[in-house]
mmCIF file of C-alpha atoms and ligand atoms in Angstrom:
data_model
loop_
_atom_site.group_PDB
_atom_site.id
_atom_site.type_symbol
_atom_site.label_atom_id
_atom_site.label_comp_id
_atom_site.label_asym_id
_atom_site.label_seq_id
_atom_site.Cartn_x
_atom_site.Cartn_y
_atom_site.Cartn_z
ATOM 1 C CA MET A 1 -36.499 25.902 49.391
ATOM 2 C CA LEU A 2 -33.549 23.686 47.997
ATOM 3 C CA GLY A 3 -32.506 22.912 44.756
ATOM 4 C CA ARG A 4 -30.220 19.805 45.108
ATOM 5 C CA SER A 5 -28.827 17.960 42.284
ATOM 6 C CA ARG A 6 -29.737 14.789 41.850
ATOM 7 C CA LEU A 7 -26.374 13.036 41.241
ATOM 8 C CA PRO A 8 -23.675 13.746 43.295
ATOM 9 C CA PHE A 9 -23.604 10.906 45.817
ATOM 10 C CA VAL A 10 -23.613 8.214 43.061
ATOM 11 C CA PHE A 11 -19.950 7.882 42.477
ATOM 12 C CA LEU A 12 -18.953 8.110 46.347
ATOM 13 C CA ALA A 13 -21.605 5.273 47.798
ATOM 14 C CA VAL A 14 -19.690 3.556 44.985
ATOM 15 C CA ALA A 15 -16.547 3.774 46.647
ATOM 16 C CA VAL A 16 -18.112 3.231 50.600
ATOM 17 C CA THR A 17 -18.917 0.150 49.433
ATOM 18 C CA CYS A 18 -15.583 -1.263 49.586
ATOM 19 C CA ALA A 19 -14.383 0.609 52.855
ATOM 20 C CA VAL A 20 -17.021 -0.320 54.797
ATOM 21 C CA ALA A 21 -17.653 -4.382 53.441
ATOM 22 C CA GLN A 22 -15.741 -5.818 56.465
ATOM 23 C CA HIS A 23 -16.621 -3.583 59.763
ATOM 24 C CA ALA A 24 -20.502 -3.110 60.841
ATOM 25 C CA PRO A 25 -19.160 -1.060 63.690
ATOM 26 C CA PRO A 26 -22.216 1.693 65.076
ATOM 27 C CA TRP A 27 -23.212 3.739 61.445
ATOM 28 C CA THR A 28 -26.711 4.900 63.013
ATOM 29 C CA GLU A 29 -27.902 5.656 66.460
ATOM 30 C CA ASP A 30 -30.786 6.269 68.251
ATOM 31 C CA CYS A 31 -32.591 9.231 67.327
ATOM 32 C CA ARG A 32 -31.141 12.057 69.443
ATOM 33 C CA LYS A 33 -32.543 14.719 71.288
ATOM 34 C CA SER A 34 -31.911 18.221 72.949
ATOM 35 C CA THR A 35 -28.835 18.130 70.832
ATOM 36 C CA TYR A 36 -30.417 22.333 69.857
ATOM 37 C CA PRO A 37 -28.537 24.269 69.959
ATOM 38 C CA PRO A 38 -25.657 22.602 68.445
ATOM 39 C CA SER A 39 -22.632 21.682 70.250
ATOM 40 C CA GLY A 40 -20.498 19.702 70.540
ATOM 41 C CA PRO A 41 -17.834 17.036 68.193
ATOM 42 C CA THR A 42 -21.001 17.073 65.131
ATOM 43 C CA TYR A 43 -20.550 21.221 65.451
ATOM 44 C CA ARG A 44 -17.805 22.450 63.165
ATOM 45 C CA GLY A 45 -19.248 26.308 63.729
ATOM 46 C CA PRO A 46 -21.115 29.196 61.824
ATOM 47 C CA VAL A 47 -22.093 30.812 58.502
ATOM 48 C CA PRO A 48 -21.207 33.976 58.002
ATOM 49 C CA TRP A 49 -23.902 36.173 57.222
ATOM 50 C CA TYR A 50 -23.568 38.319 54.706
ATOM 51 C CA THR A 51 -26.732 40.919 53.571
ATOM 52 C CA ILE A 52 -27.378 41.151 50.016
ATOM 53 C CA ASN A 53 -28.711 44.623 48.913
ATOM 54 C CA LEU A 54 -31.421 43.592 46.016
ATOM 55 C CA ASP A 55 -32.736 47.977 45.980
ATOM 56 C CA LEU A 56 -28.754 48.562 44.651
ATOM 57 C CA PRO A 57 -27.706 48.377 41.212
ATOM 58 C CA PRO A 58 -27.113 44.604 40.192
ATOM 59 C CA TYR A 59 -23.402 45.681 39.770
ATOM 60 C CA LYS A 60 -22.452 46.748 43.305
ATOM 61 C CA ARG A 61 -24.884 43.755 44.819
ATOM 62 C CA TRP A 62 -22.362 41.210 45.643
ATOM 63 C CA GLN A 63 -18.607 43.477 46.908
ATOM 64 C CA GLN A 64 -18.435 42.681 49.894
ATOM 65 C CA LEU A 65 -18.860 38.586 49.587
ATOM 66 C CA ILE A 66 -17.097 38.723 46.489
ATOM 67 C CA THR A 67 -14.570 40.762 47.981
ATOM 68 C CA ASP A 68 -13.859 38.241 50.692
ATOM 69 C CA LYS A 69 -14.108 35.200 48.721
ATOM 70 C CA ALA A 70 -12.213 36.124 45.661
ATOM 71 C CA PRO A 71 -9.395 33.891 46.994
ATOM 72 C CA SER A 72 -11.424 30.769 47.339
ATOM 73 C CA LEU A 73 -13.379 31.719 44.429
ATOM 74 C CA ARG A 74 -9.857 31.805 42.184
ATOM 75 C CA ILE A 75 -8.474 28.752 43.806
ATOM 76 C CA ILE A 76 -12.023 27.003 43.039
ATOM 77 C CA VAL A 77 -11.288 28.474 38.778
ATOM 78 C CA ASN A 78 -7.807 27.227 38.516
ATOM 79 C CA SER A 79 -8.407 23.535 39.815
ATOM 80 C CA LEU A 80 -11.272 23.879 36.510
ATOM 81 C CA LYS A 81 -8.933 25.138 34.585
ATOM 82 C CA ASP A 82 -7.363 22.125 35.702
ATOM 83 C CA VAL A 83 -8.874 19.484 35.006
ATOM 84 C CA VAL A 84 -10.089 20.375 31.271
ATOM 85 C CA ASN A 85 -5.885 21.154 30.672
ATOM 86 C CA ALA A 86 -5.394 17.664 31.522
ATOM 87 C CA PHE A 87 -8.394 16.586 28.576
ATOM 88 C CA VAL A 88 -6.899 19.223 26.185
ATOM 89 C CA PRO A 89 -3.516 19.867 27.313
ATOM 90 C CA SER A 90 -2.598 22.287 24.717
ATOM 91 C CA GLY A 91 -4.776 25.345 26.650
ATOM 92 C CA LYS A 92 -6.455 25.805 23.686
ATOM 93 C CA ILE A 93 -9.952 25.437 25.373
ATOM 94 C CA MET A 94 -9.589 28.394 28.426
ATOM 95 C CA GLN A 95 -8.172 30.550 26.013
ATOM 96 C CA ILE A 96 -11.903 30.331 23.728
ATOM 97 C CA VAL A 97 -13.781 30.479 27.377
ATOM 98 C CA ASP A 98 -10.905 33.139 28.538
ATOM 99 C CA GLN A 99 -11.502 35.287 25.387
ATOM 100 C CA LYS A 100 -14.400 34.660 22.589
ATOM 101 C CA LEU A 101 -17.230 33.447 25.255
ATOM 102 C CA PRO A 102 -18.600 35.658 26.539
ATOM 103 C CA GLY A 103 -19.553 36.946 23.255
ATOM 104 C CA LEU A 104 -20.373 33.522 21.534
ATOM 105 C CA LEU A 105 -22.938 33.631 24.518
ATOM 106 C CA GLY A 106 -25.104 37.009 24.548
ATOM 107 C CA ASN A 107 -25.976 38.104 27.488
ATOM 108 C CA PHE A 108 -27.476 36.306 30.559
ATOM 109 C CA PRO A 109 -31.574 37.746 31.881
ATOM 110 C CA GLY A 110 -32.144 40.077 34.277
ATOM 111 C CA PRO A 111 -29.627 40.927 36.778
ATOM 112 C CA TYR A 112 -27.427 38.056 36.280
ATOM 113 C CA GLU A 113 -25.476 40.012 33.711
ATOM 114 C CA GLU A 114 -24.158 42.934 35.562
ATOM 115 C CA GLU A 115 -23.769 41.030 38.337
ATOM 116 C CA MET A 116 -21.503 38.152 36.431
ATOM 117 C CA LYS A 117 -19.324 41.927 35.585
ATOM 118 C CA ALA A 118 -18.367 42.647 38.658
ATOM 119 C CA ILE A 119 -18.001 39.348 40.063
ATOM 120 C CA SER A 120 -15.859 39.413 37.154
ATOM 121 C CA ASP A 121 -14.171 42.482 37.875
ATOM 122 C CA ILE A 122 -13.549 41.700 41.505
ATOM 123 C CA THR A 123 -11.980 38.508 41.574
ATOM 124 C CA GLY A 124 -10.252 39.408 37.996
ATOM 125 C CA ILE A 125 -11.773 36.022 36.705
ATOM 126 C CA PRO A 126 -12.375 36.785 32.762
ATOM 127 C CA LEU A 127 -16.446 36.818 32.556
ATOM 128 C CA GLY A 128 -16.358 34.224 29.905
ATOM 129 C CA VAL A 129 -14.916 31.741 32.757
ATOM 130 C CA ILE A 130 -17.642 32.679 35.104
ATOM 131 C CA GLU A 131 -20.877 32.107 32.378
ATOM 132 C CA TRP A 132 -18.785 28.783 31.092
ATOM 133 C CA ILE A 133 -19.253 27.569 35.231
ATOM 134 C CA LEU A 134 -22.855 28.723 35.348
ATOM 135 C CA GLY A 135 -23.580 26.951 31.323
ATOM 136 C CA LYS A 136 -25.770 28.029 28.990
ATOM 137 C CA LYS A 137 -28.830 30.483 28.430
ATOM 138 C CA ASP A 138 -31.530 28.601 26.176
ATOM 139 C CA ALA A 139 -32.545 26.551 30.362
ATOM 140 C CA MET A 140 -32.066 27.825 33.304
ATOM 141 C CA TRP A 141 -29.296 27.112 35.686
ATOM 142 C CA ILE A 142 -30.293 25.916 39.300
ATOM 143 C CA GLY A 143 -29.051 28.653 41.540
ATOM 144 C CA PHE A 144 -31.404 30.975 39.051
ATOM 145 C CA ILE A 145 -34.544 29.749 39.125
ATOM 146 C CA THR A 146 -34.434 29.319 42.933
ATOM 147 C CA ARG A 147 -33.011 33.302 42.852
ATOM 148 C CA SER A 148 -35.711 33.866 40.385
ATOM 149 C CA VAL A 149 -38.695 32.446 42.482
ATOM 150 C CA LEU A 150 -37.384 33.677 46.352
ATOM 151 C CA GLU A 151 -36.870 37.391 45.334
ATOM 152 C CA ASN A 152 -40.061 37.509 42.716
ATOM 153 C CA SER A 153 -42.414 35.051 43.784
ATOM 154 C CA THR A 154 -45.362 36.165 46.090
ATOM 155 C CA SER A 155 -46.934 33.108 47.039
ATOM 156 C CA TYR A 156 -46.863 29.005 47.476
ATOM 157 C CA GLU A 157 -49.178 28.819 44.345
ATOM 158 C CA GLU A 158 -46.438 30.802 42.636
ATOM 159 C CA ALA A 159 -42.988 29.425 43.685
ATOM 160 C CA ARG A 160 -44.658 26.170 42.540
ATOM 161 C CA ASN A 161 -45.184 26.528 39.587
ATOM 162 C CA ILE A 162 -42.577 27.615 38.615
ATOM 163 C CA LEU A 163 -40.611 24.795 39.552
ATOM 164 C CA ILE A 164 -42.765 22.890 38.492
ATOM 165 C CA LYS A 165 -42.609 24.226 35.232
ATOM 166 C CA THR A 166 -39.549 25.877 33.702
ATOM 167 C CA LYS A 167 -36.963 24.009 31.841
ATOM 168 C CA ILE A 168 -33.588 24.056 33.328
ATOM 169 C CA LEU A 169 -29.949 22.713 33.389
ATOM 170 C CA ALA A 170 -29.981 19.933 35.278
ATOM 171 C CA PRO A 171 -32.238 17.647 37.010
ATOM 172 C CA ALA A 172 -33.284 18.341 40.706
ATOM 173 C CA TYR A 173 -35.195 18.079 43.736
ATOM 174 C CA PHE A 174 -37.358 20.986 44.638
ATOM 175 C CA ILE A 175 -38.024 21.150 47.893
ATOM 176 C CA LEU A 176 -40.964 23.858 48.879
ATOM 177 C CA GLY A 177 -42.778 25.046 51.763
ATOM 178 C CA GLY A 178 -45.699 27.428 52.466
ATOM 179 C CA ASN A 179 -46.947 29.200 54.990
ATOM 180 C CA LYS A 180 -50.163 27.401 55.712
ATOM 181 C CA SER A 181 -51.288 24.757 56.460
ATOM 182 C CA GLY A 182 -50.963 21.661 54.280
ATOM 183 C CA GLU A 183 -48.462 24.158 52.042
ATOM 184 C CA GLY A 184 -45.524 21.521 51.149
ATOM 185 C CA CYS A 185 -44.128 19.450 48.534
ATOM 186 C CA VAL A 186 -41.310 17.586 46.452
ATOM 187 C CA ILE A 187 -40.515 18.477 42.694
ATOM 188 C CA THR A 188 -38.692 15.670 41.050
ATOM 189 C CA ARG A 189 -37.340 17.319 37.853
ATOM 190 C CA ASP A 190 -35.604 16.636 34.898
ATOM 191 C CA ARG A 191 -34.512 19.092 32.820
ATOM 192 C CA LYS A 192 -37.903 19.456 30.509
ATOM 193 C CA LYS A 193 -41.204 18.395 33.006
ATOM 194 C CA SER A 194 -41.690 17.149 36.561
ATOM 195 C CA LEU A 195 -41.597 13.343 37.336
ATOM 196 C CA ASP A 196 -43.367 13.711 40.305
ATOM 197 C CA ILE A 197 -44.441 15.891 42.847
ATOM 198 C CA TYR A 198 -44.870 14.346 46.086
ATOM 199 C CA GLU A 199 -47.190 16.496 48.906
ATOM 200 C CA LEU A 200 -48.312 16.885 52.127
ATOM 201 C CA ASP A 201 -51.717 15.373 52.426
ATOM 202 C CA LEU A 202 -53.110 15.788 56.524
ATOM 203 C CA GLU A 203 -56.481 13.704 55.903
ATOM 204 C CA GLN A 204 -53.823 10.764 55.306
ATOM 205 C CA SER A 205 -51.842 11.973 58.496
ATOM 206 C CA ARG A 206 -48.644 12.904 55.634
ATOM 207 C CA TRP A 207 -47.517 15.984 58.205
ATOM 208 C CA TYR A 208 -44.207 15.873 56.830
ATOM 209 C CA VAL A 209 -42.425 15.012 52.902
ATOM 210 C CA VAL A 210 -38.166 13.765 53.227
ATOM 211 C CA GLU A 211 -36.789 13.647 50.545
ATOM 212 C CA THR A 212 -32.965 12.829 50.933
ATOM 213 C CA ASN A 213 -30.714 11.976 47.477
ATOM 214 C CA TYR A 214 -33.232 9.315 45.685
ATOM 215 C CA ASP A 215 -35.625 9.337 43.396
ATOM 216 C CA ARG A 216 -38.898 8.446 45.566
ATOM 217 C CA TRP A 217 -40.469 5.406 43.356
ATOM 218 C CA LYS A 218 -36.431 4.099 44.031
ATOM 219 C CA ASN A 219 -34.835 2.239 46.729
ATOM 220 C CA PRO A 220 -31.626 4.497 48.528
ATOM 221 C CA PHE A 221 -28.209 3.143 48.400
ATOM 222 C CA PHE A 222 -28.092 -0.337 51.178
ATOM 223 C CA LEU A 223 -25.920 1.661 52.660
ATOM 224 C CA ASP A 224 -27.325 5.616 52.904
ATOM 225 C CA ASP A 225 -30.560 4.553 53.600
ATOM 226 C CA ARG A 226 -30.822 7.885 55.297
ATOM 227 C CA ARG A 227 -34.585 8.398 54.295
ATOM 228 C CA THR A 228 -35.999 5.573 56.347
ATOM 229 C CA ALA A 229 -34.130 6.742 59.214
ATOM 230 C CA ALA A 230 -35.786 10.774 58.624
ATOM 231 C CA LYS A 231 -38.977 8.951 58.723
ATOM 232 C CA MET A 232 -38.603 6.327 61.894
ATOM 233 C CA CYS A 233 -36.725 9.623 63.418
ATOM 234 C CA LEU A 234 -40.198 12.258 62.702
ATOM 235 C CA ASN A 235 -42.658 9.142 63.292
ATOM 236 C CA GLN A 236 -40.963 9.578 66.726
ATOM 237 C CA THR A 237 -41.794 13.359 66.789
ATOM 238 C CA THR A 238 -45.245 14.518 66.398
ATOM 239 C CA GLN A 239 -46.131 17.702 64.222
ATOM 240 C CA GLU A 240 -46.936 19.675 67.144
ATOM 241 C CA SER A 241 -43.948 19.247 68.890
ATOM 242 C CA ILE A 242 -42.016 19.934 65.145
ATOM 243 C CA SER A 243 -39.268 23.054 65.616
ATOM 244 C CA LEU A 244 -36.143 24.283 64.818
ATOM 245 C CA PRO A 245 -34.010 22.376 67.928
ATOM 246 C CA THR A 246 -36.344 18.529 67.229
ATOM 247 C CA MET A 247 -35.567 19.262 62.863
ATOM 248 C CA TYR A 248 -31.875 19.623 64.334
ATOM 249 C CA ASP A 249 -32.452 16.657 66.325
ATOM 250 C CA ILE A 250 -33.193 14.553 63.263
ATOM 251 C CA LEU A 251 -30.675 16.014 60.726
ATOM 252 C CA SER A 252 -27.819 15.408 63.769
ATOM 253 C CA THR A 253 -29.482 11.568 63.686
ATOM 254 C CA LYS A 254 -26.525 9.194 61.874
ATOM 255 C CA PRO A 255 -26.876 7.779 58.890
ATOM 256 C CA VAL A 256 -29.076 11.177 58.018
ATOM 257 C CA LEU A 257 -26.186 12.911 59.396
ATOM 258 C CA ASN A 258 -22.836 11.369 57.559
ATOM 259 C CA LYS A 259 -19.350 12.109 56.252
ATOM 260 C CA LEU A 260 -21.147 14.416 53.163
ATOM 261 C CA THR A 261 -22.871 16.254 55.717
ATOM 262 C CA VAL A 262 -21.610 19.925 55.557
ATOM 263 C CA PHE A 263 -23.785 21.783 57.108
ATOM 264 C CA THR A 264 -27.370 21.635 58.074
ATOM 265 C CA THR A 265 -29.922 24.354 57.544
ATOM 266 C CA LEU A 266 -33.279 24.695 59.246
ATOM 267 C CA MET A 267 -36.596 27.270 57.742
ATOM 268 C CA ASP A 268 -39.432 28.105 59.138
ATOM 269 C CA VAL A 269 -41.440 30.353 56.658
ATOM 270 C CA ALA A 270 -43.798 31.440 59.072
ATOM 271 C CA LYS A 271 -41.138 32.869 61.876
ATOM 272 C CA GLY A 272 -39.047 33.974 58.751
ATOM 273 C CA GLN A 273 -35.687 31.881 60.677
ATOM 274 C CA PHE A 274 -33.251 30.560 58.268
ATOM 275 C CA GLU A 275 -30.049 29.418 60.111
ATOM 276 C CA THR A 276 -27.317 27.739 59.308
ATOM 277 C CA TYR A 277 -24.450 25.458 60.893
ATOM 278 C CA LEU A 278 -21.359 23.526 60.034
ATOM 279 C CA ARG A 279 -21.032 19.860 60.106
ATOM 280 C CA ASP A 280 -18.858 17.185 61.167
ATOM 281 C CA CYS A 281 -19.282 13.617 61.679
ATOM 282 C CA PRO A 282 -16.888 12.035 63.803
ATOM 283 C CA ASP A 283 -16.118 7.909 63.412
ATOM 284 C CA PRO A 284 -17.729 5.734 63.599
ATOM 285 C CA CYS A 285 -19.228 6.960 60.511
ATOM 286 C CA ILE A 286 -20.569 6.706 56.968
ATOM 287 C CA GLY A 287 -19.813 8.308 53.994
ATOM 288 C CA TRP A 288 -15.978 8.539 54.214
HETATM 289 C C1 NAG B 1 -38.119 40.107 40.170
HETATM 290 O O1 NAG B 1 -38.733 41.277 39.036
HETATM 291 C C2 NAG B 1 -37.899 42.504 39.178
HETATM 292 C C3 NAG B 1 -39.185 43.523 39.364
HETATM 293 O O2 NAG B 1 -39.718 42.757 37.401
HETATM 294 C C4 NAG B 1 -36.894 42.453 37.884
HETATM 295 O O3 NAG B 1 -36.281 43.615 37.556
HETATM 296 C C5 NAG B 1 -35.516 41.532 38.462
HETATM 297 O O4 NAG B 1 -34.477 41.349 37.896
HETATM 298 C C6 NAG B 1 -35.847 40.045 38.880
HETATM 299 N N1 NAG B 1 -35.753 38.832 39.361
HETATM 300 C C7 NAG B 1 -35.046 38.087 38.978
HETATM 301 C C8 NAG B 1 -33.970 37.720 39.574
HETATM 302 O O5 NAG B 1 -35.721 37.736 37.953
HETATM 303 C C1 NAG B 2 -48.357 33.919 53.993
HETATM 304 O O1 NAG B 2 -47.375 34.249 52.457
HETATM 305 C C2 NAG B 2 -48.452 35.696 51.824
HETATM 306 C C3 NAG B 2 -47.320 35.739 51.098
HETATM 307 O O2 NAG B 2 -46.503 36.689 51.284
HETATM 308 C C4 NAG B 2 -48.536 36.670 53.081
HETATM 309 O O3 NAG B 2 -49.734 37.640 52.088
HETATM 310 C C5 NAG B 2 -49.583 36.301 54.529
HETATM 311 O O4 NAG B 2 -49.859 37.095 55.528
HETATM 312 C C6 NAG B 2 -48.685 34.747 55.531
HETATM 313 N N1 NAG B 2 -49.503 34.384 56.079
HETATM 314 C C7 NAG B 2 -49.084 34.257 57.166
HETATM 315 C C8 NAG B 2 -50.132 33.308 58.032
HETATM 316 O O5 NAG B 2 -47.800 33.991 57.601
HETATM 317 C C1 NAG B 3 -43.717 6.033 59.502
HETATM 318 O O1 NAG B 3 -45.194 6.560 59.990
HETATM 319 C C2 NAG B 3 -46.011 6.004 57.976
HETATM 320 C C3 NAG B 3 -47.804 6.727 58.754
HETATM 321 O O2 NAG B 3 -47.979 5.465 60.047
HETATM 322 C C4 NAG B 3 -45.754 4.498 58.132
HETATM 323 O O3 NAG B 3 -46.276 4.597 56.344
HETATM 324 C C5 NAG B 3 -44.010 4.974 57.842
HETATM 325 O O4 NAG B 3 -43.833 3.243 57.191
HETATM 326 C C6 NAG B 3 -43.327 4.770 58.890
HETATM 327 N N1 NAG B 3 -42.359 4.556 58.558
HETATM 328 C C7 NAG B 3 -41.401 4.591 59.421
HETATM 329 C C8 NAG B 3 -39.542 4.429 58.720
HETATM 330 O O5 NAG B 3 -41.095 3.687 60.365
#
C-alpha cells in the first residue's frame, strides 16, 4: 500500500515542456524483459534495511534508524527553516515553532507523541519543529494513517474502509492489495472523502489496476504518459506470469522509469515479500 501526494509532478512537468520541445530522442522504449535481479545503469543500489520492533516502548523503537539518519534530518530541517526565514526574515516564526508549538497543539495520538520525543532527543531538533513538519492534529497526516492501517488492520476490508473514510491532511492515492483473488484497488482521496475507488474486476478481465500520479478520469500530461506505457506492458503479459521480476521489468521501462524515479518497491502480500531498489535513468530519459 502506498500513500502518494497528488501534487508534486505538476511543477516539474511544466518545466520539462521547454526543455524537450526541440528534441525528440527515445523517451520511450519497448517493454523491458529480464531486468531482474536489478543490475546495470538503471540500478543505483539497495536500500538499507531497519527492523523497527513495535514490542519496544515507543520511545525506544526508532533509536538505531534515527541515530544513523540524524545528520541528514538536521540538514533537511535547516533548509526548511531557511525557506521560512527567507519569507519572514525576522526569524520570529521559527522561534515560535521551536518554543511554543508543542504546548499549543496538544498531544499527538497513540504512540506518536513518545516516538517524536525520542526523535527530538536523538537529533536535537526541537519537538515543535518535528510536529510542525508533520502537520496539525485534527486531520491525519498521511504517514499516520498508513502506519495505523499497516500496524493494526487485520483484513483487506478493514484497511480499505479506513483508507476510504478517515479524514486526512492532504489529498492522496492509496494503492491497496489484499491476499485473496480480486482484492485490489486504488483509492483517490481528497481531505474529507474518497473521490473514486477503482477496483480489480476479474470478471471483466481487469486483473490489474495502474496508478501513476493522476486522477484516473484525467488525462496525463502528454510528456508524462506513464499510465499508457505501463498498461501497454501489462497487456503484453498475463495475470499468470505477473511476479516481482515481471513487475520490475515494467517499472524499468521508460517513461514508467524516468528521472524522477527515486526508488522501485516490489511487494507480494501473500508471500510477505518487500524489496526496494534505488534507481537511475541515464540519458536520454525524460523528467530531468
Ligand atoms: C495499534 O493498536 C495498539 C493496541 O490497541 C495501540 O496501542 C497502538 O497505538 C496502535 N497503533 C497505531 C499506530 O495507532
Ligand atoms: C490472508 O490474510 C488474512 C489476514 O491476515 C489471513 O488470515 C489469511 O490466512 C491470509 N490468506 C492467505 C491465502 O494467505
Ligand atoms: C490494455 O488492455 C485493455 C483490456 O483489453 C484495453 O482496454 C486497453 O485499451 C489496453 N491498453 C493499452 C494501453 O494497450
